[in-house]
Tab-separated table of C-alpha atoms in Angstrom:
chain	number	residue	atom	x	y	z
X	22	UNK	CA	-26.493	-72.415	-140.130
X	23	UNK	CA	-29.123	-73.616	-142.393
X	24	UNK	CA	-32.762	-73.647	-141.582
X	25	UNK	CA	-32.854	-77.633	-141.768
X	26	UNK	CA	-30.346	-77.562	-139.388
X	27	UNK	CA	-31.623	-75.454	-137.352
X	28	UNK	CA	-35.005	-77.668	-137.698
X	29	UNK	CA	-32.890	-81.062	-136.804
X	30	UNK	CA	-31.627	-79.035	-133.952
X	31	UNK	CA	-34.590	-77.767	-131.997
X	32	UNK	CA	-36.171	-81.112	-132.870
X	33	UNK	CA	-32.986	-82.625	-130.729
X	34	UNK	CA	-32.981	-80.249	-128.160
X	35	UNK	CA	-37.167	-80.889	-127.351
X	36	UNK	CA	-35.697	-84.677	-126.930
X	37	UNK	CA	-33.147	-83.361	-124.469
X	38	UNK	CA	-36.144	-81.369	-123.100
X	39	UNK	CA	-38.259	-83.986	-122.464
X	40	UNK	CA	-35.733	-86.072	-120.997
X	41	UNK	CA	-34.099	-83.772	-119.045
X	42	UNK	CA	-33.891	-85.217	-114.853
X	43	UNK	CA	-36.629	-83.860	-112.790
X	44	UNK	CA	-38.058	-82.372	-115.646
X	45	UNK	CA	-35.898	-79.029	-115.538
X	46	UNK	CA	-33.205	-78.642	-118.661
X	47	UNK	CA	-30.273	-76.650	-118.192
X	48	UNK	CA	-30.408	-72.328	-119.020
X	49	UNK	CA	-28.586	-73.082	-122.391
X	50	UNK	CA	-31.292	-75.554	-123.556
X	51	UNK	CA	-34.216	-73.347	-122.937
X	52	UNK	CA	-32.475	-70.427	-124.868
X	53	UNK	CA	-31.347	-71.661	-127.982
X	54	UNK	CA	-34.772	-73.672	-128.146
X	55	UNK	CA	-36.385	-70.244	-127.502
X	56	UNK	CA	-33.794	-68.594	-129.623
X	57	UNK	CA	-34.943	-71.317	-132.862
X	58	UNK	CA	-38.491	-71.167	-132.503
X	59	UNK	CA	-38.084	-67.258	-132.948
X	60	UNK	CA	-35.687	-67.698	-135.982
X	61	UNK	CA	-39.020	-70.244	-137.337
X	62	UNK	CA	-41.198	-67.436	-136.616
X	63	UNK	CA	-43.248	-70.437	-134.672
X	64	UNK	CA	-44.385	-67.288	-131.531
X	65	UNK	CA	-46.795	-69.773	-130.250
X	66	UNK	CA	-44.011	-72.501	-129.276
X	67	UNK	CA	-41.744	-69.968	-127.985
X	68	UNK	CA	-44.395	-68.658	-125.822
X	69	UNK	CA	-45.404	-72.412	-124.642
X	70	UNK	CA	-41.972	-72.805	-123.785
X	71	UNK	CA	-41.086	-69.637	-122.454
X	72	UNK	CA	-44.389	-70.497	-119.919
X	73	UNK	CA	-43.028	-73.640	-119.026
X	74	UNK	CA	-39.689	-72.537	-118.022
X	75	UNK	CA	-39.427	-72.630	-114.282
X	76	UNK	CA	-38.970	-69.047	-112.632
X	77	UNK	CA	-35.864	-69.340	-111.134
X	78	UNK	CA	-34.609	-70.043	-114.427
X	79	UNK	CA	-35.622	-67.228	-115.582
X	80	UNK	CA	-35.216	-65.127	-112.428
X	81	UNK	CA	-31.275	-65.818	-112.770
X	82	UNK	CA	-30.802	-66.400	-116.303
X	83	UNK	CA	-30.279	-62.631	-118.045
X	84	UNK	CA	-29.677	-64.309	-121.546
X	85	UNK	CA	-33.209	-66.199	-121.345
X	86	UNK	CA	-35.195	-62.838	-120.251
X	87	UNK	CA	-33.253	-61.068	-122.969
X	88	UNK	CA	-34.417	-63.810	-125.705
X	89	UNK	CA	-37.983	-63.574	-124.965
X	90	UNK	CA	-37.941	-59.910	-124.793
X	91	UNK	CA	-36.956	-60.396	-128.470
X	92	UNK	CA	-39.780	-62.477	-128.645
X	93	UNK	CA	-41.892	-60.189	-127.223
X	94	UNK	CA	-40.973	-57.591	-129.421
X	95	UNK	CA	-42.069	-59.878	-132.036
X	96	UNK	CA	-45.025	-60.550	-131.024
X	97	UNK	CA	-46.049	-57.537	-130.600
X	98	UNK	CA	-44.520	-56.319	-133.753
X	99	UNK	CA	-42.036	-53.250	-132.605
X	100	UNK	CA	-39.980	-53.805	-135.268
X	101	UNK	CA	-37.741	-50.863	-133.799
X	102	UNK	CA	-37.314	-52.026	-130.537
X	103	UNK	CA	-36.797	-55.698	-132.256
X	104	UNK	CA	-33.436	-54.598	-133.609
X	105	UNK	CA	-32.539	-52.298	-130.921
X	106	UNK	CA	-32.767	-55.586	-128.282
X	107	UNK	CA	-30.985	-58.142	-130.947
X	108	UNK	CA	-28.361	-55.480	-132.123
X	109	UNK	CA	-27.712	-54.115	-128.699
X	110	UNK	CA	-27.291	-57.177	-126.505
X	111	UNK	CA	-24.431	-59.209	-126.375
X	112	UNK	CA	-25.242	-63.160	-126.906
X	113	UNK	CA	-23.499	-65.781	-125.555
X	114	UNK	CA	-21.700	-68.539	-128.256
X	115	UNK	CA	-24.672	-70.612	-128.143
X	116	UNK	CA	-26.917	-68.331	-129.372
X	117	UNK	CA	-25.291	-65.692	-130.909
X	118	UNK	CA	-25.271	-67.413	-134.552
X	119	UNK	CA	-29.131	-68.129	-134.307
X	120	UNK	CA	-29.733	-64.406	-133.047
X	121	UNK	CA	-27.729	-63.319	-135.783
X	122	UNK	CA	-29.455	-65.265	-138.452
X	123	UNK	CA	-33.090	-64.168	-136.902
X	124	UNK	CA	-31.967	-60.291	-137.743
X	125	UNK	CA	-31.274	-60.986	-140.771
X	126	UNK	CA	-34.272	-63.219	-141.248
X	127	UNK	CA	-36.651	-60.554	-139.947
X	128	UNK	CA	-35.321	-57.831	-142.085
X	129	UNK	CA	-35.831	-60.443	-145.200
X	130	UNK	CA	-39.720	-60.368	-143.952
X	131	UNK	CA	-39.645	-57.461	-143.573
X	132	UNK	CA	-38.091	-56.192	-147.001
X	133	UNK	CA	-40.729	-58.553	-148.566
X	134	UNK	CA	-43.257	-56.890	-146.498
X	135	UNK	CA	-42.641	-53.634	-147.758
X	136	UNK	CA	-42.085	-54.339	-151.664
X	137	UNK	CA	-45.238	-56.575	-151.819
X	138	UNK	CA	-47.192	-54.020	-149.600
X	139	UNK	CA	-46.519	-51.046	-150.228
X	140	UNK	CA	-46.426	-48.179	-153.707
X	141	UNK	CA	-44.859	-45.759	-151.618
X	142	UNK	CA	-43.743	-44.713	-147.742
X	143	UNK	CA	-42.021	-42.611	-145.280
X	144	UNK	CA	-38.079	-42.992	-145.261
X	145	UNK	CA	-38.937	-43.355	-141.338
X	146	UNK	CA	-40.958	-46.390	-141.640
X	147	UNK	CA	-38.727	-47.976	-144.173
X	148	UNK	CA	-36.137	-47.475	-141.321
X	149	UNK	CA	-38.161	-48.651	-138.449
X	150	UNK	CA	-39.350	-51.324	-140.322
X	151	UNK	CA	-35.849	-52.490	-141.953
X	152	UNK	CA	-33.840	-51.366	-138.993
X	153	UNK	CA	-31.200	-49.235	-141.097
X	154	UNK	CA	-30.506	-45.679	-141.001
X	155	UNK	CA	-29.045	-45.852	-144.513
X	156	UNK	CA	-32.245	-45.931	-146.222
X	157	UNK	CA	-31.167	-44.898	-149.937
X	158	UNK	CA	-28.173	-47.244	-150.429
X	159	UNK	CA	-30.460	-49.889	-149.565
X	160	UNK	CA	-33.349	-48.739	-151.490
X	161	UNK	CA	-30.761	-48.153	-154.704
X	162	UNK	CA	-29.890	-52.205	-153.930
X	163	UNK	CA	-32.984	-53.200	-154.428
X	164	UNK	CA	-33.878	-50.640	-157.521
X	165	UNK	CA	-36.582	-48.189	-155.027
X	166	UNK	CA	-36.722	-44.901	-155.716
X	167	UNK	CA	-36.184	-41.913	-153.248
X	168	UNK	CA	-38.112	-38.858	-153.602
X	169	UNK	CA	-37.836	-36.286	-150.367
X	170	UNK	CA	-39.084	-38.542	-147.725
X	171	UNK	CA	-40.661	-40.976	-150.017
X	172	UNK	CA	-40.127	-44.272	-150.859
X	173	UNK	CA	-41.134	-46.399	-153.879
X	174	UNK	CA	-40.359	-50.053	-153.717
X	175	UNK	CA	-40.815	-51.906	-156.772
X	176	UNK	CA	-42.393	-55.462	-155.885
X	177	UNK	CA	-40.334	-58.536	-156.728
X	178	UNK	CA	-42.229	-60.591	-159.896
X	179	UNK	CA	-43.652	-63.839	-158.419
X	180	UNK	CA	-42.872	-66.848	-160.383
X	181	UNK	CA	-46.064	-67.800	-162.713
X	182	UNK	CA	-47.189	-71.358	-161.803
X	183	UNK	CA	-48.463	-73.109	-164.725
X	184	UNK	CA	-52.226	-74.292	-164.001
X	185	UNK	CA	-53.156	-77.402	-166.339
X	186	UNK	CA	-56.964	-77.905	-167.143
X	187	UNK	CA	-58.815	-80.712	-166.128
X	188	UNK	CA	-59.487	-81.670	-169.686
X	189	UNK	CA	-55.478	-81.899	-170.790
X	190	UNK	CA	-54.761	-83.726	-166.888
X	191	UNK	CA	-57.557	-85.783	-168.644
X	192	UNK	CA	-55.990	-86.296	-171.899
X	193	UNK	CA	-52.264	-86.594	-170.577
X	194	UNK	CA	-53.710	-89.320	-168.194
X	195	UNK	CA	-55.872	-91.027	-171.385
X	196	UNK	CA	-52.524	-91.401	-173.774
X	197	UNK	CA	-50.170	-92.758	-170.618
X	198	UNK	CA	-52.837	-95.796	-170.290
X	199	UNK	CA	-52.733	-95.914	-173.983
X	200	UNK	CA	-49.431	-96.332	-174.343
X	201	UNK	CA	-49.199	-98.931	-171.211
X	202	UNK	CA	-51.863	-100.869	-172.850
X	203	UNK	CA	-50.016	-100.995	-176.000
């Protein structure tokens, strides 16, 4: 799934939310809007809504404790328990494709993290941080170097966004009314 869809979708599903009969959606809705808001990275919602959840909902729902452990995780940033709890648990269908794409989302972050952040670390905390035990195949992917228990990412070039002055905005803007004029 693409991220506008998943956008469309937890838009939808806070409709269904809100309109939901005595207030109280069903255990599916609450997850996979839990499970979204954690693929946006958007901790705050998923905490609002894990809050507003009523407790025997959660008291008797296993899949929505396991999601905001997940979230938890998160929050707290244990990136090694984070991929121990979304590797290790088995999802249901409806939200085993958004749990899926959060990993992988979350190790993106991550990888960015650590090329943009870093000149050199541990093997371990590349690891931890990546979730991987194959460090060096996916340091030789991305062109890092492995020396004994070091790692050298090489940061990704960021595009170079051409400023204009204020004087040629000026000047641009000065021969456009010229030419309308004309």
């Amino acid at each position: 799934m693409l991220t506008e869809n998943f956008d469309q979708i937890a838009a939808d599903l806070e409709i269904q939310e809100l309109q939901a009969p005595v207030g109280v959606a069903s255990p599916q809705l609450y997850g996979k809007l839990l499970a979204i808001y954690l693929f946006q990275h958007d901790l705050c919602n998923a905490k609002f809504l894990w809050k507003r959840i009523p407790a025997s909902l959660k008291a008797e729902n296993v899949e929505l404790r396991n999601i905001w452990a997940v979230g938890k995780t998160m929050w707290q940033r244990d990136m090694k328990a984070f991929y121990t709890l979304v590797t290790k648990t088995d999802w249901t269908e409806n939200v085993a494709s958004i749990m899926a794409a959060l990993k992988e989302s979350v190790r993106e972050r991550c990888l960015n993290l650590v090329s943009n952040a870093y000149s050199s670390v541990t093997v371990d905390s590349v690891a931890q941080l990546l979730g991987t035990t194959d460090v060096a195949s996916l340091a030789k992917d991305h062109g890092w170097t492995v020396e004994g228990n070091l790692v050298s990412p090489v940061r990704k070039p960021v595009p170079h966004t051409y400023i204009t002055s204020t004087e040629e905005q000026l000047h641009r803007l000065t021969s456009f009314v010229s030419i309308l004029e004309n």
